[in-house]
XYZ file of C-alpha atoms in Angstrom:
345
model
C -0.001 -0.011 -0.005
C 1.302 3.423 -0.944
C 0.424 6.267 1.439
C -0.427 8.653 -1.390
C -3.678 6.724 -2.013
C -6.774 6.706 0.202
C -6.373 4.438 3.183
C -7.649 3.999 6.752
C -5.689 4.219 9.957
C -6.748 2.767 13.309
C -6.798 4.890 16.476
C -6.159 2.364 19.244
C -7.119 4.837 21.992
C -10.486 5.906 20.620
C -11.052 2.508 19.056
C -12.046 3.936 15.701
C -10.830 4.218 12.111
C -9.918 7.417 10.259
C -10.001 7.815 6.487
C -6.864 9.426 5.021
C -7.245 11.061 1.587
C -3.884 12.639 0.731
C -4.762 13.238 -2.951
C -7.338 15.851 -1.826
C -4.831 18.117 -0.090
C -4.453 20.382 -3.140
C -8.155 20.829 -3.864
C -9.207 24.465 -4.519
C -10.898 26.277 -1.624
C -13.727 28.774 -2.129
C -15.337 28.227 1.245
C -15.410 30.199 4.453
C -12.375 32.177 5.605
C -11.914 32.968 9.250
C -11.291 36.477 10.487
C -7.946 37.068 12.169
C -8.142 38.039 15.849
C -7.256 41.648 16.788
C -3.433 41.971 16.466
C -2.940 43.789 19.783
C -4.753 43.433 23.091
C -4.174 45.591 26.165
C -2.274 44.196 29.104
C -5.377 44.895 31.175
C -8.991 45.116 29.974
C -11.475 46.752 32.322
C -14.314 44.888 30.567
C -12.739 41.404 30.909
C -14.298 39.102 33.490
C -10.960 37.368 34.048
C -8.595 40.310 34.553
C -7.372 41.007 38.099
C -9.648 43.139 40.236
C -12.565 43.034 37.829
C -16.114 41.990 38.674
C -17.363 38.811 36.984
C -20.822 38.324 35.513
C -22.148 36.826 38.758
C -21.076 39.851 40.803
C -17.976 38.219 42.357
C -14.800 40.316 42.281
C -11.485 38.782 41.174
C -8.537 39.283 43.509
C -5.619 41.345 42.267
C -3.773 38.177 41.418
C -0.206 38.393 40.106
C 0.363 34.812 38.869
C -2.240 32.035 38.551
C -5.855 32.314 39.571
C -8.299 29.377 39.975
C -12.004 29.737 40.714
C -15.278 27.837 40.393
C -16.851 28.375 36.973
C -19.691 30.870 37.219
C -21.550 29.066 34.398
C -20.657 25.474 35.172
C -21.802 22.671 32.908
C -21.908 20.364 35.947
C -23.323 20.925 39.411
C -22.920 19.289 42.834
C -25.052 16.218 43.547
C -28.811 16.690 43.861
C -30.758 14.066 45.799
C -33.869 14.511 43.628
C -34.480 11.680 41.176
C -34.572 12.092 37.409
C -38.125 11.746 36.075
C -38.105 10.087 32.644
C -40.697 8.390 30.472
C -40.503 4.619 30.603
C -39.207 2.915 27.461
C -36.592 0.224 26.728
C -34.604 2.640 24.552
C -34.572 5.535 27.055
C -31.721 5.692 29.534
C -30.439 8.525 31.652
C -28.412 9.030 34.794
C -27.368 11.914 37.015
C -24.241 13.811 35.914
C -22.633 15.651 38.808
C -19.329 17.428 39.049
C -17.156 20.453 39.595
C -16.074 22.993 36.968
C -13.207 25.402 37.492
C -11.387 28.058 35.495
C -7.592 28.446 35.599
C -6.231 31.873 34.558
C -2.692 31.300 33.350
C -1.558 34.904 33.772
C -2.909 38.226 35.001
C -2.012 39.802 31.646
C -4.860 40.008 29.180
C -2.618 40.283 26.112
C -0.684 37.016 26.532
C -1.367 33.400 25.651
C 0.124 30.195 27.064
C 2.591 30.388 24.140
C 3.957 33.724 25.411
C 4.760 32.504 28.912
C 8.278 31.558 29.920
C 9.075 27.889 30.464
C 9.185 28.646 34.200
C 5.704 30.180 34.095
C 4.384 27.232 32.060
C 5.890 24.944 34.707
C 3.806 26.805 37.276
C 0.702 26.153 35.192
C 1.574 22.436 35.062
C 2.078 22.366 38.828
C -1.337 24.005 39.209
C -2.864 21.284 37.012
C -1.171 18.681 39.214
C -2.540 20.233 42.400
C -6.036 20.483 41.000
C -5.987 16.863 39.700
C -4.665 15.648 43.072
C -7.308 17.474 45.052
C -10.258 16.552 42.852
C -9.274 12.904 42.235
C -9.203 12.262 45.980
C -12.873 13.160 46.290
C -15.153 10.093 46.528
C -17.733 11.800 44.261
C -15.256 12.391 41.404
C -14.390 9.597 38.945
C -12.521 11.621 36.313
C -10.810 14.972 35.939
C -10.479 16.575 32.502
C -8.108 19.513 32.193
C -8.384 21.381 28.906
C -7.989 24.675 27.068
C -9.903 26.142 24.123
C -7.703 28.781 22.549
C -9.172 31.253 20.046
C -12.655 32.338 19.082
C -12.577 29.774 16.237
C -12.587 27.093 18.971
C -15.491 28.677 20.802
C -13.420 30.446 23.433
C -15.642 33.094 24.982
C -12.842 35.206 26.454
C -9.342 35.863 25.014
C -7.753 36.201 28.453
C -5.305 33.254 28.798
C -7.167 30.545 30.671
C -8.101 26.889 30.683
C -10.776 24.821 32.371
C -11.194 21.800 34.613
C -14.261 19.580 34.555
C -14.284 16.907 37.205
C -17.122 14.441 36.775
C -18.924 11.817 38.822
C -18.490 9.404 35.903
C -15.758 8.658 33.299
C -16.717 10.336 29.987
C -16.919 8.133 26.898
C -13.645 9.102 25.119
C -11.391 8.837 28.229
C -13.135 5.611 29.170
C -12.480 4.006 25.786
C -8.841 5.116 25.997
C -8.345 3.836 29.541
C -9.943 0.467 28.685
C -7.865 0.095 25.541
C -4.674 0.707 27.522
C -5.753 -1.664 30.276
C -6.560 -4.395 27.718
C -3.197 -3.883 25.990
C -1.102 -4.209 29.134
C -3.022 -7.336 30.117
C -2.413 -8.856 26.689
C 1.216 -7.797 26.194
C 2.641 -7.006 29.637
C 3.665 -3.531 28.447
C 1.808 -0.230 28.201
C 0.268 0.688 24.833
C 1.564 4.253 24.607
C 5.006 3.186 25.747
C 5.200 0.673 22.870
C 3.716 3.239 20.480
C 6.308 5.826 21.519
C 9.159 3.389 20.905
C 7.713 2.642 17.473
C 7.458 6.337 16.626
C 10.991 7.037 17.784
C 12.293 4.260 15.506
C 10.307 5.626 12.565
C 11.198 9.248 13.330
C 9.010 10.658 10.519
C 6.150 11.945 12.686
C 8.278 13.404 15.538
C 7.939 17.196 15.784
C 10.354 17.887 18.654
C 11.695 16.056 21.678
C 13.950 16.287 24.704
C 15.363 13.860 27.229
C 11.990 13.330 28.939
C 9.182 14.154 26.455
C 8.343 13.647 22.805
C 5.887 15.655 20.634
C 4.497 13.583 17.771
C 1.820 13.948 15.109
C -0.001 10.660 15.779
C -0.123 8.031 13.033
C -3.943 8.173 13.475
C -4.251 11.980 13.782
C -7.574 13.433 12.586
C -6.891 17.169 12.806
C -4.399 18.588 10.240
C -1.699 19.558 12.764
C -2.782 17.398 15.713
C 0.024 16.681 18.206
C 0.367 14.384 21.210
C 2.951 14.979 23.957
C 4.174 11.767 25.604
C 6.543 11.251 28.527
C 9.383 8.819 27.815
C 8.999 7.429 31.355
C 5.524 6.137 32.110
C 3.275 7.894 34.624
C -0.475 7.567 35.104
C -0.867 11.191 36.101
C 1.295 14.279 36.586
C 1.603 13.700 40.313
C 3.800 10.693 39.542
C 6.302 12.801 37.561
C 9.709 13.778 38.958
C 10.625 17.492 39.013
C 12.978 17.107 36.085
C 10.190 15.556 34.025
C 7.888 18.509 34.810
C 10.562 21.023 33.834
C 11.260 19.154 30.578
C 7.506 19.044 29.873
C 7.194 22.825 30.243
C 10.172 23.363 27.921
C 8.838 21.083 25.208
C 5.335 22.440 25.551
C 6.612 25.977 25.072
C 8.580 24.909 21.961
C 5.557 23.199 20.411
C 3.261 26.191 21.014
C 5.831 28.564 19.451
C 6.062 26.305 16.406
C 2.291 26.379 16.118
C 2.243 30.195 16.113
C 5.063 30.405 13.608
C 3.435 27.903 11.195
C 0.870 30.384 9.840
C 2.259 33.506 11.558
C -0.740 33.827 13.857
C -1.909 33.109 17.392
C -2.593 29.429 16.649
C -5.987 28.221 17.867
C -6.479 24.773 19.343
C -8.287 22.598 21.851
C -5.941 20.970 24.321
C -6.711 18.072 26.584
C -4.661 16.463 29.382
C -5.462 12.781 29.759
C -4.737 11.327 33.213
C -5.867 8.112 34.918
C -9.501 8.061 36.148
C -10.053 8.192 39.893
C -12.980 5.776 40.187
C -11.140 3.346 42.473
C -9.686 1.071 39.770
C -5.909 0.922 39.374
C -5.971 1.449 35.554
C -2.663 -0.359 35.015
C -1.003 0.489 31.739
C -2.391 4.020 31.584
C 0.118 6.627 30.449
C -0.369 10.345 30.915
C -0.542 12.259 27.609
C -1.450 15.705 26.382
C -3.233 16.256 23.061
C -3.629 19.320 20.836
C -6.403 19.520 18.229
C -5.855 22.640 16.089
C -8.494 23.374 13.402
C -6.327 25.337 10.901
C -5.723 23.521 7.618
C -3.964 25.658 4.988
C -3.537 29.123 6.517
C -4.594 31.335 9.397
C -7.997 31.804 7.688
C -8.838 28.290 6.447
C -9.887 25.652 8.955
C -10.991 22.031 8.793
C -14.687 21.459 9.159
C -16.217 18.384 10.757
C -19.247 17.798 8.528
C -20.832 15.405 6.072
C -19.020 12.090 5.952
C -17.114 12.858 9.131
C -20.285 13.520 11.119
C -22.245 10.708 9.574
C -19.685 7.946 8.966
C -16.097 8.240 10.269
C -13.273 10.809 10.729
C -11.323 11.873 7.614
C -8.250 13.952 6.849
C -6.394 15.109 3.721
C -2.908 16.167 4.726
C -0.766 13.190 5.690
C 0.361 13.165 9.358
C 3.911 12.691 8.074
C 3.635 15.891 6.033
C 2.170 17.829 8.964
C 5.037 16.750 11.242
C 7.608 17.784 8.604
C 6.068 21.250 8.308
C 6.068 21.719 12.087
C 9.698 20.608 12.295
C 10.693 23.127 9.628
C 9.325 26.239 11.382
C 11.231 28.190 14.010
C 10.918 27.448 17.713
C 11.823 31.054 18.609
C 8.890 33.045 19.907
C 8.016 36.748 19.819
C 9.547 39.138 22.299
C 7.268 40.085 25.193
C 7.543 43.465 26.873
């Protein structure tokens, strides 16, 4: 099989196929073009709900924070447990259950004009340590089975506020995608005696063609099964189920490689590169989840330029995921761009 023809690739974590159509990468585009975000934002915005000292929509006032700031989401998608029962019509095909949880917001910086990309490696390390503290606290709660840490960057990804921030949704259940991934990794270690992502990382390091950047502790790779054009997964060379199991030198190396990847993203199309980021860590439902390996994923929507994005529609919504640009080509393009960021004053 030659990779320049249509073919399918298996995602062992999501347990699904993806159709790869490399011959379509050069098709003409007359569709929608995204508007670029404003080039300059103020360091402080009096109308921003996340800036220090400002009043949020619910009337609460932010402290005059100087580093990180974490608070309960004012418009949480999940709420604390409610003892009242769900009332549903009775039918064999109807099923529902309570969905409880805790939603928090993590402001990465007091400065309104920065992004995670603009932070120093030391500041990014502080963000990672905050993620670790939040995961540790929430995963110890008996009413929490899973903690999802994520960031939506850019209006194109539905981000409602440009102030640099991420979110944490801790749920009373394990959501479908993390559950499939955790089960796949548990099944693999039971069958092979080794962890799935550890074996996969070794395979990628031997192949070398999808590696974007790496250091002594972490590797950034465009996955063989990537769906998004410039999708990247960050993997630790030494296995850990969650960030609390990492040694200090692993955390420092993570922050350095994360900074390098984010700068490469911005330099690819000379823009503040939008993405959705997710940090996958072991569930906290009481099971050991042997074989689980911590990993961080980035799903950027941009396809050809800062104004042309990939749409999930048609066949992808109704049948299975599909991509045009080969993952190998995407990795090569990310390797070629500079890892030197803009100067911040």
